[in-house]
Coordinates of C-alpha atoms and ligand atoms in Angstrom, one line a residue:
M1186 CA 121.2 149.2 92.2
L1187 CA 120.2 149.4 88.6
D1188 CA 119.9 152.6 86.7
W1189 CA 118.6 153.4 83.2
K1190 CA 120.3 155.0 80.3
D1191 CA 118.6 155.4 76.9
G1192 CA 115.9 153.0 78.0
Q1193 CA 118.4 150.2 78.9
P1194 CA 119.6 148.9 82.3
F1195 CA 122.9 150.5 83.3
S1196 CA 125.2 150.2 86.3
S1197 CA 126.4 153.4 87.8
R1198 CA 128.6 151.4 90.1
F1199 CA 130.6 150.0 87.2
G1200 CA 129.7 152.7 84.6
D1201 CA 128.7 150.0 82.1
V1202 CA 125.6 148.5 80.5
Y1203 CA 124.1 145.1 81.4
F1204 CA 123.8 144.2 77.8
S1205 CA 124.2 145.8 74.4
S1206 CA 122.1 148.9 74.0
G1207 CA 121.2 147.9 70.4
S1208 CA 119.6 144.5 71.1
G1209 CA 120.5 142.6 74.2
L1210 CA 118.7 139.6 73.0
E1211 CA 120.6 139.3 69.7
E1212 CA 123.8 140.0 71.5
T1213 CA 123.2 137.1 73.9
H1214 CA 122.4 134.9 70.9
H1215 CA 125.5 135.9 69.0
V1216 CA 128.0 136.0 71.8
F1217 CA 127.0 133.4 74.3
L1218 CA 124.7 130.9 72.6
Q1219 CA 126.3 130.7 69.2
G1220 CA 129.7 131.4 70.7
N1221 CA 129.4 128.1 72.6
A1222 CA 127.5 126.3 69.7
L1223 CA 124.7 125.6 72.1
S1224 CA 121.9 124.8 69.5
S1225 CA 123.8 121.9 68.1
R1226 CA 125.2 120.7 71.4
F1227 CA 121.7 120.8 73.0
A1228 CA 120.3 118.9 70.0
A1229 CA 123.0 116.2 70.3
L1230 CA 122.3 115.4 74.0
P1231 CA 121.3 111.8 74.5
T1232 CA 117.8 111.5 76.0
G1233 CA 118.0 111.8 79.8
D1234 CA 121.4 113.5 79.7
G1235 CA 122.2 116.9 81.1
F1236 CA 124.1 120.0 80.2
C1237 CA 125.7 122.5 82.5
I1238 CA 126.3 126.2 81.8
G1239 CA 128.3 128.5 84.1
E1240 CA 128.1 132.3 84.0
T1241 CA 130.1 134.9 85.9
G1242 CA 127.5 137.7 86.3
F1243 CA 123.7 137.1 86.4
G1244 CA 122.6 140.7 86.2
T1245 CA 119.0 140.7 84.8
G1246 CA 119.0 137.0 84.0
L1247 CA 118.7 137.7 80.3
N1248 CA 121.3 135.2 79.3
F1249 CA 119.7 132.6 81.5
L1250 CA 116.3 133.1 80.0
C1251 CA 117.7 132.9 76.5
A1252 CA 119.6 129.7 77.3
W1253 CA 116.5 128.2 78.9
R1254 CA 114.4 129.0 75.8
L1255 CA 117.1 127.6 73.4
F1256 CA 117.3 124.4 75.5
E1257 CA 113.6 123.8 75.3
Q1258 CA 113.7 124.4 71.5
N1259 CA 116.6 122.1 70.8
A1260 CA 117.2 119.5 73.5
P1261 CA 115.5 116.1 73.6
P1262 CA 112.5 116.1 76.0
A1263 CA 114.0 114.2 78.9
A1264 CA 117.3 116.1 78.9
T1265 CA 117.9 118.7 81.7
L1266 CA 119.8 122.0 81.9
D1267 CA 121.8 123.2 84.9
F1268 CA 122.6 126.9 84.8
F1269 CA 125.0 128.2 87.4
S1270 CA 125.6 131.9 87.9
T1271 CA 127.0 134.4 90.4
E1272 CA 125.8 137.9 91.3
R1273 CA 127.3 140.1 94.0
F1274 CA 124.9 143.0 93.5
P1275 CA 121.4 141.5 93.0
I1276 CA 118.9 144.0 91.7
D1277 CA 115.6 144.3 93.5
D1278 CA 112.2 142.8 92.4
D1279 CA 111.0 146.0 90.7
E1280 CA 114.2 146.5 88.8
L1281 CA 114.3 143.0 87.6
S1282 CA 110.7 143.2 86.5
A1283 CA 111.3 146.4 84.6
A1284 CA 114.5 145.1 83.0
L1285 CA 112.8 141.9 81.8
A1286 CA 109.8 143.7 80.5
L1287 CA 112.0 144.8 77.6
W1288 CA 111.6 141.3 76.2
P1289 CA 108.0 140.3 75.7
Q1290 CA 109.1 137.2 73.8
L1291 CA 110.5 135.9 77.1
A1292 CA 107.5 136.9 79.2
V1293 CA 106.8 133.3 80.4
Q1294 CA 110.3 132.6 81.5
A1295 CA 110.6 136.1 83.1
G1296 CA 107.4 135.6 85.1
A1297 CA 108.7 132.3 86.5
L1298 CA 112.1 133.9 87.4
L1299 CA 110.4 136.8 89.1
A1300 CA 108.3 134.5 91.2
C1301 CA 111.4 132.9 92.6
W1302 CA 113.4 136.1 92.8
K1303 CA 111.4 137.3 95.8
R1304 CA 112.6 134.2 97.6
R1305 CA 116.3 134.9 97.1
V1306 CA 118.7 134.7 100.0
P1307 CA 122.3 135.7 100.3
G1308 CA 124.5 132.7 99.2
W1309 CA 123.4 129.9 97.0
N1310 CA 119.8 129.6 95.7
R1311 CA 118.4 126.6 93.7
W1312 CA 115.2 127.1 91.7
H1313 CA 113.4 124.8 89.2
F1314 CA 111.7 125.8 86.0
A1315 CA 109.8 124.2 83.2
G1316 CA 108.6 121.3 85.3
G1317 CA 112.0 120.7 86.8
R1318 CA 113.8 120.5 83.4
I1319 CA 115.7 123.7 84.0
R1320 CA 117.6 124.1 87.2
L1321 CA 119.1 127.5 88.2
T1322 CA 121.8 127.6 90.9
L1323 CA 122.4 131.3 91.7
A1324 CA 125.2 132.2 94.1
L1325 CA 124.4 135.6 95.4
E1326 CA 128.0 136.4 96.5
D1327 CA 131.3 137.4 94.9
V1328 CA 132.4 135.4 91.9
A1329 CA 135.7 134.7 93.5
Q1330 CA 134.0 133.2 96.5
A1331 CA 131.5 131.1 94.5
L1332 CA 133.5 129.5 91.7
P1333 CA 136.0 127.6 93.8
Q1334 CA 133.0 125.9 95.5
L1335 CA 131.9 124.3 92.2
P1336 CA 132.7 120.6 91.6
A1337 CA 135.8 120.1 89.4
G1338 CA 134.9 119.4 85.8
G1339 CA 131.1 120.1 86.2
V1340 CA 130.6 122.9 83.7
D1341 CA 130.2 122.3 79.9
A1342 CA 130.1 125.9 78.6
W1343 CA 130.8 129.3 80.1
F1344 CA 129.3 132.7 79.6
L1345 CA 131.9 135.2 80.8
D1346 CA 129.7 138.3 81.4
G1347 CA 131.0 140.6 84.1
F1348 CA 131.0 144.1 82.6
S1349 CA 134.0 145.3 80.7
P1350 CA 137.4 144.1 82.0
A1351 CA 138.6 147.7 82.2
K1352 CA 135.7 148.7 84.4
N1353 CA 135.5 145.5 86.5
P1354 CA 138.9 143.8 86.5
E1355 CA 138.1 141.6 89.5
M1356 CA 135.6 139.7 87.4
W1357 CA 138.5 138.7 85.1
S1358 CA 141.3 138.1 87.6
D1359 CA 143.7 135.1 87.2
E1360 CA 142.1 133.7 90.4
V1361 CA 138.6 133.7 88.7
L1362 CA 139.9 132.4 85.4
S1363 CA 141.7 129.5 87.0
A1364 CA 138.6 128.7 89.1
I1365 CA 136.7 128.6 85.8
A1366 CA 139.3 126.2 84.3
R1367 CA 139.1 124.0 87.4
A1368 CA 135.3 123.7 87.1
S1369 CA 135.7 122.7 83.4
H1370 CA 136.7 119.5 81.6
A1371 CA 138.5 118.9 78.4
G1372 CA 136.1 120.1 75.7
T1373 CA 134.4 122.8 77.9
T1374 CA 133.9 125.9 75.9
L1375 CA 133.6 129.6 76.8
A1376 CA 132.5 132.8 75.1
T1377 CA 132.7 136.4 75.9
Y1378 CA 132.2 139.8 74.2
T1379 CA 135.5 141.1 75.3
S1380 CA 138.7 140.6 73.3
A1381 CA 141.0 142.4 75.7
G1382 CA 144.5 141.1 75.3
W1383 CA 145.1 140.5 79.0
V1384 CA 141.9 138.5 79.4
R1385 CA 142.9 136.3 76.4
R1386 CA 146.3 135.7 77.9
G1387 CA 144.8 134.9 81.3
L1388 CA 142.4 132.4 79.7
Q1389 CA 145.3 130.8 77.8
Q1390 CA 147.3 130.6 81.0
A1391 CA 144.4 128.9 82.7
G1392 CA 144.5 126.2 79.9
F1393 CA 142.0 127.5 77.3
A1394 CA 142.7 127.7 73.6
V1395 CA 141.1 131.0 72.6
E1396 CA 140.3 132.6 69.2
R1397 CA 139.0 135.9 68.2
V1398 CA 135.9 135.9 66.1
P1399 CA 133.6 138.6 64.8
G1400 CA 131.8 140.4 67.6
F1401 CA 128.2 141.6 67.8
G1402 CA 127.1 145.0 66.5
R1403 CA 129.7 147.6 66.8
K1404 CA 132.1 145.3 68.5
R1405 CA 134.6 144.1 66.0
E1406 CA 135.8 141.0 67.9
M1407 CA 134.7 138.7 70.6
V1408 CA 136.5 135.6 72.1
R1409 CA 135.6 132.0 72.3
G1410 CA 137.7 129.3 73.9
R1411 CA 137.9 125.6 74.6
L1412 CA 139.7 123.7 77.3
E1413 CA 141.9 121.4 75.3
S1414 CA 143.7 119.0 77.5
A1415 CA 144.0 119.5 81.2
G1416 CA 141.0 119.8 83.4
A1417 CA 139.0 117.3 85.5
Q1418 CA 136.9 114.5 84.1
A1419 CA 133.4 115.6 83.0
T1420 CA 131.2 114.9 86.0
N1421 CA 127.8 115.1 84.2
G1422 CA 126.5 111.7 85.2
R1423 CA 123.7 109.4 84.1
V1424 CA 120.3 109.4 85.8
P1425 CA 119.6 106.0 87.5
S1426 CA 116.4 104.3 86.6
S1427 CA 115.1 103.3 90.0
A1428 CA 115.5 104.2 93.7
I1429 CA 114.0 103.2 97.0
V1430 CA 113.3 105.9 99.7
I1431 CA 112.9 104.6 103.2
G1432 CA 110.7 106.9 105.4
G1433 CA 107.6 108.8 104.5
G1434 CA 108.1 112.0 106.5
L1435 CA 109.2 115.3 105.1
A1436 CA 112.7 114.2 104.4
G1437 CA 111.6 111.0 102.6
C1438 CA 108.7 112.6 100.6
A1439 CA 111.0 115.5 99.5
A1440 CA 113.7 113.0 98.5
A1441 CA 111.2 110.9 96.5
H1442 CA 109.9 114.0 94.8
A1443 CA 113.4 115.3 93.9
L1444 CA 114.3 111.9 92.4
A1445 CA 111.0 111.5 90.6
Q1446 CA 111.4 115.0 89.1
R1447 CA 114.6 113.8 87.6
G1448 CA 112.9 110.8 85.9
I1449 CA 113.8 108.1 88.5
K1450 CA 111.1 105.6 89.4
V1451 CA 110.8 105.7 93.2
T1452 CA 109.4 103.3 95.7
L1453 CA 108.7 105.1 98.9
L1454 CA 108.5 102.7 101.9
E1455 CA 106.8 103.9 105.1
A1456 CA 106.4 101.7 108.2
A1457 CA 103.2 103.5 109.4
P1458 CA 99.7 103.2 107.7
Q1459 CA 100.1 106.8 106.5
L1460 CA 102.7 109.3 105.4
A1461 CA 103.8 112.0 107.8
A1462 CA 103.1 109.7 110.7
A1463 CA 105.9 110.9 113.0
A1464 CA 107.6 114.3 113.5
S1465 CA 106.2 115.6 110.2
G1466 CA 102.6 114.9 111.3
N1467 CA 101.9 117.9 113.4
P1468 CA 98.8 119.8 112.4
R1469 CA 100.9 122.9 111.8
G1470 CA 104.6 123.6 111.6
I1471 CA 106.2 127.0 111.5
L1472 CA 108.7 128.3 108.9
H1473 CA 111.3 129.5 111.3
A1474 CA 114.8 130.3 110.1
R1475 CA 117.0 131.0 113.1
F1476 CA 120.7 131.7 112.8
G1477 CA 123.5 133.3 114.8
A1478 CA 125.4 136.3 113.9
G1479 CA 128.5 134.3 113.2
M1480 CA 126.7 132.5 110.3
N1481 CA 128.6 129.3 110.8
A1482 CA 128.1 126.4 108.3
L1483 CA 124.9 125.2 110.0
H1484 CA 123.4 128.7 109.9
R1485 CA 124.4 129.3 106.3
F1486 CA 122.7 126.0 105.5
V1487 CA 119.6 127.0 107.3
L1488 CA 119.5 130.3 105.3
A1489 CA 119.9 128.4 102.0
A1490 CA 117.3 125.9 103.2
Y1491 CA 114.8 128.7 104.1
G1492 CA 115.0 130.3 100.6
H1493 CA 114.7 126.9 99.0
A1494 CA 111.8 125.8 101.1
L1495 CA 109.8 128.9 100.3
A1496 CA 110.3 128.5 96.6
L1497 CA 109.5 124.7 96.8
L1498 CA 106.3 125.5 98.8
D1499 CA 105.3 128.1 96.1
E1500 CA 105.4 125.2 93.6
M1501 CA 103.6 122.7 95.8
L1502 CA 101.3 124.5 98.2
P1503 CA 99.8 127.9 97.5
V1504 CA 99.3 130.3 100.3
D1505 CA 95.6 129.7 101.1
G1506 CA 95.2 130.3 104.8
V1507 CA 94.2 126.7 105.2
N1508 CA 97.3 124.7 104.4
R1509 CA 99.7 127.5 104.4
A1510 CA 99.9 131.1 105.6
E1511 CA 102.5 133.7 104.9
C1512 CA 101.6 135.8 107.9
G1513 CA 105.2 136.7 108.8
L1514 CA 107.2 135.6 111.8
L1515 CA 108.6 137.7 114.7
Q1516 CA 111.7 136.5 116.6
L1517 CA 111.4 138.5 119.9
A1518 CA 114.3 139.9 121.8
A1519 CA 112.7 138.6 124.9
T1520 CA 115.8 137.3 126.8
D1521 CA 119.3 138.8 127.1
A1522 CA 120.8 136.1 125.0
E1523 CA 118.2 136.6 122.2
A1524 CA 118.5 140.4 122.4
K1525 CA 122.3 140.0 121.9
R1526 CA 121.9 137.6 119.0
I1527 CA 119.3 139.8 117.4
A1528 CA 121.4 143.0 117.9
K1529 CA 124.4 141.4 116.2
L1530 CA 122.3 140.1 113.3
S1531 CA 120.6 143.5 112.9
A1532 CA 124.0 145.2 112.5
Q1533 CA 124.5 143.1 109.3
E1534 CA 123.1 144.0 106.0
W1535 CA 120.0 141.9 105.0
P1536 CA 117.6 142.2 102.1
P1537 CA 114.4 143.6 103.7
H1538 CA 112.3 140.9 102.0
L1539 CA 114.3 138.3 104.0
L1540 CA 114.5 139.9 107.5
Q1541 CA 114.2 143.3 109.2
A1542 CA 115.1 144.5 112.6
V1543 CA 112.0 146.0 114.3
D1544 CA 111.5 147.8 117.6
A1545 CA 108.7 147.1 120.1
E1546 CA 106.3 149.6 118.4
Q1547 CA 106.7 148.0 115.0
A1548 CA 106.4 144.6 116.6
I1549 CA 103.0 145.6 118.0
H1550 CA 101.8 146.7 114.6
L1551 CA 103.1 143.5 113.0
A1552 CA 101.8 141.1 115.7
G1553 CA 98.5 142.8 116.3
L1554 CA 99.0 142.5 120.1
P1555 CA 100.9 144.5 122.7
M1556 CA 104.6 143.6 122.7
A1557 CA 107.3 144.5 125.2
H1558 CA 110.2 143.7 122.8
G1559 CA 111.3 144.3 119.3
G1560 CA 113.2 141.6 117.4
L1561 CA 113.6 140.3 113.9
W1562 CA 110.8 140.3 111.4
F1563 CA 110.7 137.6 108.7
P1564 CA 108.0 138.8 106.3
A1565 CA 107.9 135.5 104.4
G1566 CA 107.7 133.4 107.6
G1567 CA 104.5 131.7 108.5
W1568 CA 103.1 128.3 109.0
V1569 CA 102.1 125.2 106.9
V1570 CA 100.3 121.9 107.4
P1571 CA 103.3 119.5 107.2
P1572 CA 101.2 116.3 106.3
E1573 CA 99.8 118.2 103.4
V1574 CA 103.3 119.1 102.2
C1575 CA 104.2 115.4 102.4
A1576 CA 101.1 114.4 100.5
R1577 CA 101.7 116.8 97.7
L1578 CA 105.4 115.9 97.4
A1579 CA 104.6 112.2 97.2
A1580 CA 101.8 112.6 94.6
H1581 CA 104.0 112.1 91.6
P1582 CA 103.3 109.6 88.8
D1583 CA 106.8 108.1 89.3
I1584 CA 106.5 107.6 93.0
T1585 CA 104.9 104.4 94.3
V1586 CA 104.0 104.7 98.0
R1587 CA 104.0 101.5 100.0
L1588 CA 102.6 102.0 103.5
D1589 CA 102.7 99.5 106.4
S1590 CA 106.1 98.6 105.0
E1591 CA 108.7 98.7 107.8
V1592 CA 112.1 98.1 106.5
T1593 CA 114.1 95.8 108.8
A1594 CA 117.0 94.9 106.6
L1595 CA 119.0 96.8 104.0
E1596 CA 121.6 94.9 101.9
A1597 CA 123.8 95.6 98.9
V1598 CA 122.9 93.2 96.0
A1599 CA 124.2 92.9 92.5
G1600 CA 123.3 96.2 90.7
G1601 CA 121.9 98.0 93.8
W1602 CA 120.2 97.6 97.1
R1603 CA 117.5 95.5 98.6
A1604 CA 115.2 96.8 101.4
S1605 CA 113.0 94.2 103.0
G1606 CA 110.7 93.7 105.9
A1607 CA 107.8 91.4 107.0
G1608 CA 106.4 90.0 103.8
F1609 CA 108.1 92.3 101.3
A1610 CA 111.4 93.0 99.6
V1611 CA 112.1 95.7 97.1
E1612 CA 115.2 96.2 94.9
A1613 CA 116.5 99.2 93.1
G1614 CA 119.7 100.7 91.9
K1615 CA 119.9 103.3 94.7
V1616 CA 118.5 103.8 98.1
V1617 CA 118.0 106.9 100.3
V1618 CA 117.5 106.4 104.1
C1619 CA 115.2 109.1 105.5
C1620 CA 113.7 107.3 108.6
A1621 CA 115.2 109.5 111.3
H1622 CA 116.5 107.7 114.4
Q1623 CA 114.8 104.5 113.2
A1624 CA 117.7 104.2 110.7
K1625 CA 119.7 102.8 113.6
R1626 CA 117.9 99.5 113.1
L1627 CA 119.5 99.2 109.7
A1628 CA 123.0 97.7 109.6
P1629 CA 125.0 100.6 108.1
F1630 CA 123.6 103.1 110.6
A1631 CA 123.6 101.1 113.8
A1632 CA 126.5 102.9 115.4
W1633 CA 125.5 106.4 114.3
P1634 CA 124.8 108.9 117.1
L1635 CA 121.2 109.5 116.0
Q1636 CA 119.3 110.8 119.0
P1637 CA 115.5 110.7 119.4
V1638 CA 114.2 114.0 120.7
R1639 CA 110.6 114.1 121.9
G1640 CA 108.6 117.2 121.2
Q1641 CA 105.1 118.1 122.3
I1642 CA 102.9 120.8 120.8
S1643 CA 99.8 122.3 122.5
V1644 CA 96.6 123.2 120.7
L1645 CA 95.1 126.2 122.5
P1646 CA 91.5 127.5 122.1
A1647 CA 91.6 131.1 120.9
T1648 CA 89.7 133.9 122.6
P1649 CA 88.4 137.0 120.8
Q1650 CA 91.5 138.8 122.1
S1651 CA 94.1 136.2 121.2
A1652 CA 92.5 135.9 117.7
R1653 CA 94.0 139.3 117.0
L1654 CA 97.5 137.7 116.8
K1655 CA 98.5 138.2 113.1
A1656 CA 102.0 136.7 113.0
V1657 CA 103.9 133.8 114.3
L1658 CA 105.7 134.7 117.6
C1659 CA 108.9 133.0 118.5
A1660 CA 111.0 133.3 121.6
E1661 CA 112.0 130.2 123.5
G1662 CA 108.7 128.7 122.4
Y1663 CA 106.3 129.8 119.6
C1664 CA 102.7 130.5 119.0
A1665 CA 100.9 130.7 115.7
P1666 CA 97.9 132.8 114.9
A1667 CA 94.5 131.2 115.4
V1668 CA 93.0 129.1 112.6
A1669 CA 89.5 127.8 113.1
D1670 CA 89.7 129.2 116.7
R1671 CA 92.8 127.3 117.6
H1672 CA 96.4 128.4 118.2
V1673 CA 99.2 125.9 117.9
A1674 CA 102.0 126.5 120.4
G1675 CA 105.2 124.6 121.0
A1676 CA 107.3 122.8 121.4
T1677 CA 109.0 120.9 124.1
S1678 CA 112.3 119.2 123.6
S1679 CA 113.3 116.1 125.5
F1680 CA 116.5 114.4 124.4
D1681 CA 116.7 110.6 124.3
D1682 CA 113.0 110.3 125.0
A1683 CA 111.1 108.4 122.3
A1684 CA 107.7 108.3 124.0
T1685 CA 104.7 109.9 122.3
D1686 CA 102.2 110.2 125.2
I1687 CA 100.6 113.6 125.8
R1688 CA 101.9 115.0 129.1
A1689 CA 100.3 117.7 131.2
T1690 CA 103.8 118.8 132.2
D1691 CA 104.7 119.4 128.6
H1692 CA 101.5 121.5 128.1
A1693 CA 102.5 123.5 131.2
D1694 CA 106.0 124.0 129.8
N1695 CA 104.6 125.4 126.5
L1696 CA 102.3 127.7 128.3
A1697 CA 105.0 128.8 130.7
K1698 CA 107.2 129.9 127.8
I1699 CA 104.3 132.0 126.4
A1700 CA 103.8 133.5 129.8
A1701 CA 107.4 134.4 130.2
H1702 CA 108.2 135.8 126.8
M1703 CA 104.9 136.8 125.3
P1704 CA 103.0 138.0 128.4
A1705 CA 100.4 140.0 126.4
L1706 CA 99.5 137.0 124.3
H1707 CA 99.3 134.9 127.5
Q1708 CA 96.9 137.4 129.1
T1709 CA 94.6 137.3 126.0
L1710 CA 94.5 133.5 126.3
G1711 CA 93.1 133.7 129.9
D1712 CA 93.1 130.6 132.0
V1713 CA 93.4 128.5 128.9
E1714 CA 93.6 124.7 129.0
P1715 CA 95.1 123.1 125.9
S1716 CA 92.3 121.4 124.0
D1717 CA 94.6 119.0 122.3
G1718 CA 98.2 118.2 121.7
R1719 CA 100.6 116.0 119.8
A1720 CA 103.9 114.5 120.8
A1721 CA 106.3 113.2 118.2
V1722 CA 109.9 112.2 118.0
R1723 CA 112.4 114.1 115.9
C1724 CA 116.0 113.0 115.3
S1725 CA 119.1 115.0 116.0
V1726 CA 122.9 114.5 116.1
P1727 CA 125.6 116.2 118.1
G1728 CA 126.2 119.6 116.5
A1729 CA 122.7 119.6 115.1
T1730 CA 123.8 119.7 111.4
P1731 CA 121.7 117.2 109.4
L1732 CA 123.4 114.2 107.8
V1733 CA 123.0 114.4 104.1
G1734 CA 124.8 112.6 101.3
E1735 CA 126.3 109.4 100.2
V1736 CA 127.1 106.8 102.8
A1737 CA 128.3 103.9 100.6
P1738 CA 128.1 103.4 96.8
G1739 CA 124.5 103.8 95.9
L1740 CA 123.4 104.4 99.5
Y1741 CA 122.4 107.9 100.6
C1742 CA 120.8 109.5 103.7
S1743 CA 118.9 112.5 104.7
L1744 CA 118.7 112.3 108.5
A1745 CA 118.8 114.3 111.7
H1746 CA 116.8 117.3 110.6
G1747 CA 115.8 118.0 114.2
T1748 CA 113.2 120.7 114.6
R1749 CA 114.0 122.2 111.2
G1750 CA 112.8 119.5 108.8
L1751 CA 110.2 121.8 107.3
L1752 CA 113.1 124.0 106.1
T1753 CA 115.9 121.6 105.5
A1754 CA 114.2 118.5 104.0
G1755 CA 113.7 120.0 100.6
I1756 CA 117.3 121.2 100.0
A1757 CA 118.7 118.0 101.5
A1758 CA 116.6 116.1 98.9
E1759 CA 118.1 118.2 96.2
V1760 CA 121.6 117.5 97.4
V1761 CA 121.0 113.8 97.4
A1762 CA 119.3 113.9 93.9
A1763 CA 122.2 115.9 92.4
Q1764 CA 124.8 113.5 93.9
M1765 CA 122.9 110.4 92.7
C1766 CA 122.6 111.8 89.2
G1767 CA 126.1 113.3 89.0
K1768 CA 124.7 116.8 88.4
L1769 CA 125.5 120.2 89.8
P1770 CA 124.9 120.4 93.5
P1771 CA 122.6 123.1 94.9
L1772 CA 125.0 124.1 97.6
P1773 CA 128.7 125.1 97.8
Q1774 CA 131.3 122.4 98.5
D1775 CA 132.1 123.5 102.0
M1776 CA 128.5 123.2 103.0
L1777 CA 128.2 119.8 101.3
D1778 CA 131.3 118.8 103.3
A1779 CA 129.6 120.0 106.6
L1780 CA 126.5 117.9 105.8
A1781 CA 128.4 114.8 104.5
P1782 CA 128.2 111.8 106.9
S1783 CA 131.8 110.9 105.8
S1784 CA 133.0 114.2 107.3
R1785 CA 131.5 113.5 110.8
P1786 CA 133.5 111.8 113.4
G1787 CA 132.1 108.6 114.8
L1788 CA 130.1 107.6 111.8
R1789 CA 130.8 104.5 109.9
G1790 CA 129.4 103.8 106.4
Ligands
LIG411 N1 124.4 138.3 82.3 C1 123.7 139.5 82.6 C2 122.4 139.5 82.0 O1 122.0 138.5 81.3 O2 121.7 140.5 82.3 C3 124.5 140.7 82.5 C4 125.6 140.7 83.4 S1 126.3 142.3 83.7 C5 127.2 142.7 82.3 C6 127.5 141.9 84.9 C7 127.0 141.5 86.3 O3 128.1 141.1 87.1 C8 126.4 142.6 87.0 O4 125.1 142.2 87.4 C9 127.2 142.8 88.2 O5 126.5 143.2 89.4 C10 127.9 141.5 88.4 N2 129.2 141.5 89.1 C11 130.1 142.5 89.0 N3 131.2 142.2 89.8 C12 130.9 141.0 90.4 C13 131.6 140.2 91.3 N4 132.8 140.5 91.8 N5 131.0 139.0 91.7 C14 129.8 138.6 91.2 N6 129.1 139.4 90.4 C15 129.6 140.6 90.0

């Protein structure tokens, strides 16, 4: 929680100010920006190159906003900035808004940060600003947990900003300082307002040459440093010029978008005559983040993906009630197993903008219909029209979409990869395979355990009573509020079935789940007959964690998103784009390892 003292943000927890009470802005410039010589280093970046700043305490984001502004003022147009920061005690929306209102000169940047702030989730968050030029990776967790998850050698300059070492020694521990050195390369610099002797010695022990220089305002001295010899190779890579993306569903469109945003010319190849022809083609998809209380690697990934998807959708598809609704989503404690899962999750601490435990009475109020159970309420949950998401992602001047282009062969050629099919062949430096279980037709993926999973949704005519449903309801199945007098309910799940015929048995299955777990809704629907439906094939793998990452030099994949593609396609695309360009990944290393095809038994590259 943020308090105020003399008109400035103050932390009672630590008994210290967030920034100098004289002028935080000038202090940031003096200590962190000049301390790392950032104006000249930004100006000297080759076009298309990138720079990475690491920070230990995000606080109000003032340092981030100042670095962003300086970068835009000095760096060549096609250069990009990665800013990584950690924050264990994130302030809430109103506090951030009030703190940043102190700096009218940063109003544009502050407005953009505030819009993303409401999407924050515990763990790692990745947000884009200034048309994708500025990327913020914000680890909302303890600094000692976050820093070891950075790639070795990835950071070019550090802002050490964690309250005074006397008041918050954990932020300056040997463990933290050596993680900082590990994520640095020879030539990486650091700056901090503190000149405490034990911090200087800790930095020296970690491999930094440090010097005391005049501090800001009343502070006589500050410290800057430089990693002289040891340290990993700098990892900041070059952006390739061209890439092929195979598959025009959510995974492929998101990958094409993420690459094009980084200045790569993308050819997007889709076998069907339109984008979103398979599992991404349902008339509506729900934003449903479901995790277990243990928060294993898959669940932590789903959480990060959910936050990322909401922020990406905010950029692409405004909430308009036609293509997207943020009506909230209720996970009902309708079975014993669900009640147990929900009780365990409810016992943990969650930010209320992300999820809240609700009882049956609150559920009735939120859903607009009688409810026998409480559950978990996701205020930002809702539904979107997935084909519209695909269309907006693919509508980028650097993406060439080629429909009716089924890739039947993928081969390594000098300088890259060739994808070919009947009557066409395309070559590019890099390739990303995003064509779900169809990837098995391509040589490198033939032996992968990619499983087709048939799923059918049912379109149900609304009645005046069922039209009162205000939120998405989820139990074993789901049902979305009516739009144009139609509900969408789903979905069946048939493993190793790749047929897309509409089956009466599947409609009955969807209705039976509503009857069993949402009886009041079922009653309002009367003797409903589905007016329409759609069956499509998703792709899954044993363990259900998607396969995302490099498969062979220059060959990447984003596959097996199962029923969660709406959430996971965007962050997976960001993982692939960061790997391809040698830039800061959006997720911690242990999660990248869990997603990596190379870490999965039974997969051959
Ligand atoms: N850079 C900030 C700005 O621009 O507003 C000011 C940072 S403030 C001096 C230090 C921040 O470190 C606080 O927001 C605090 O909550 C955070 N912090 C303290 N201990 C931490 C820890 N162990 N891990 C991560 N963040 C921590």
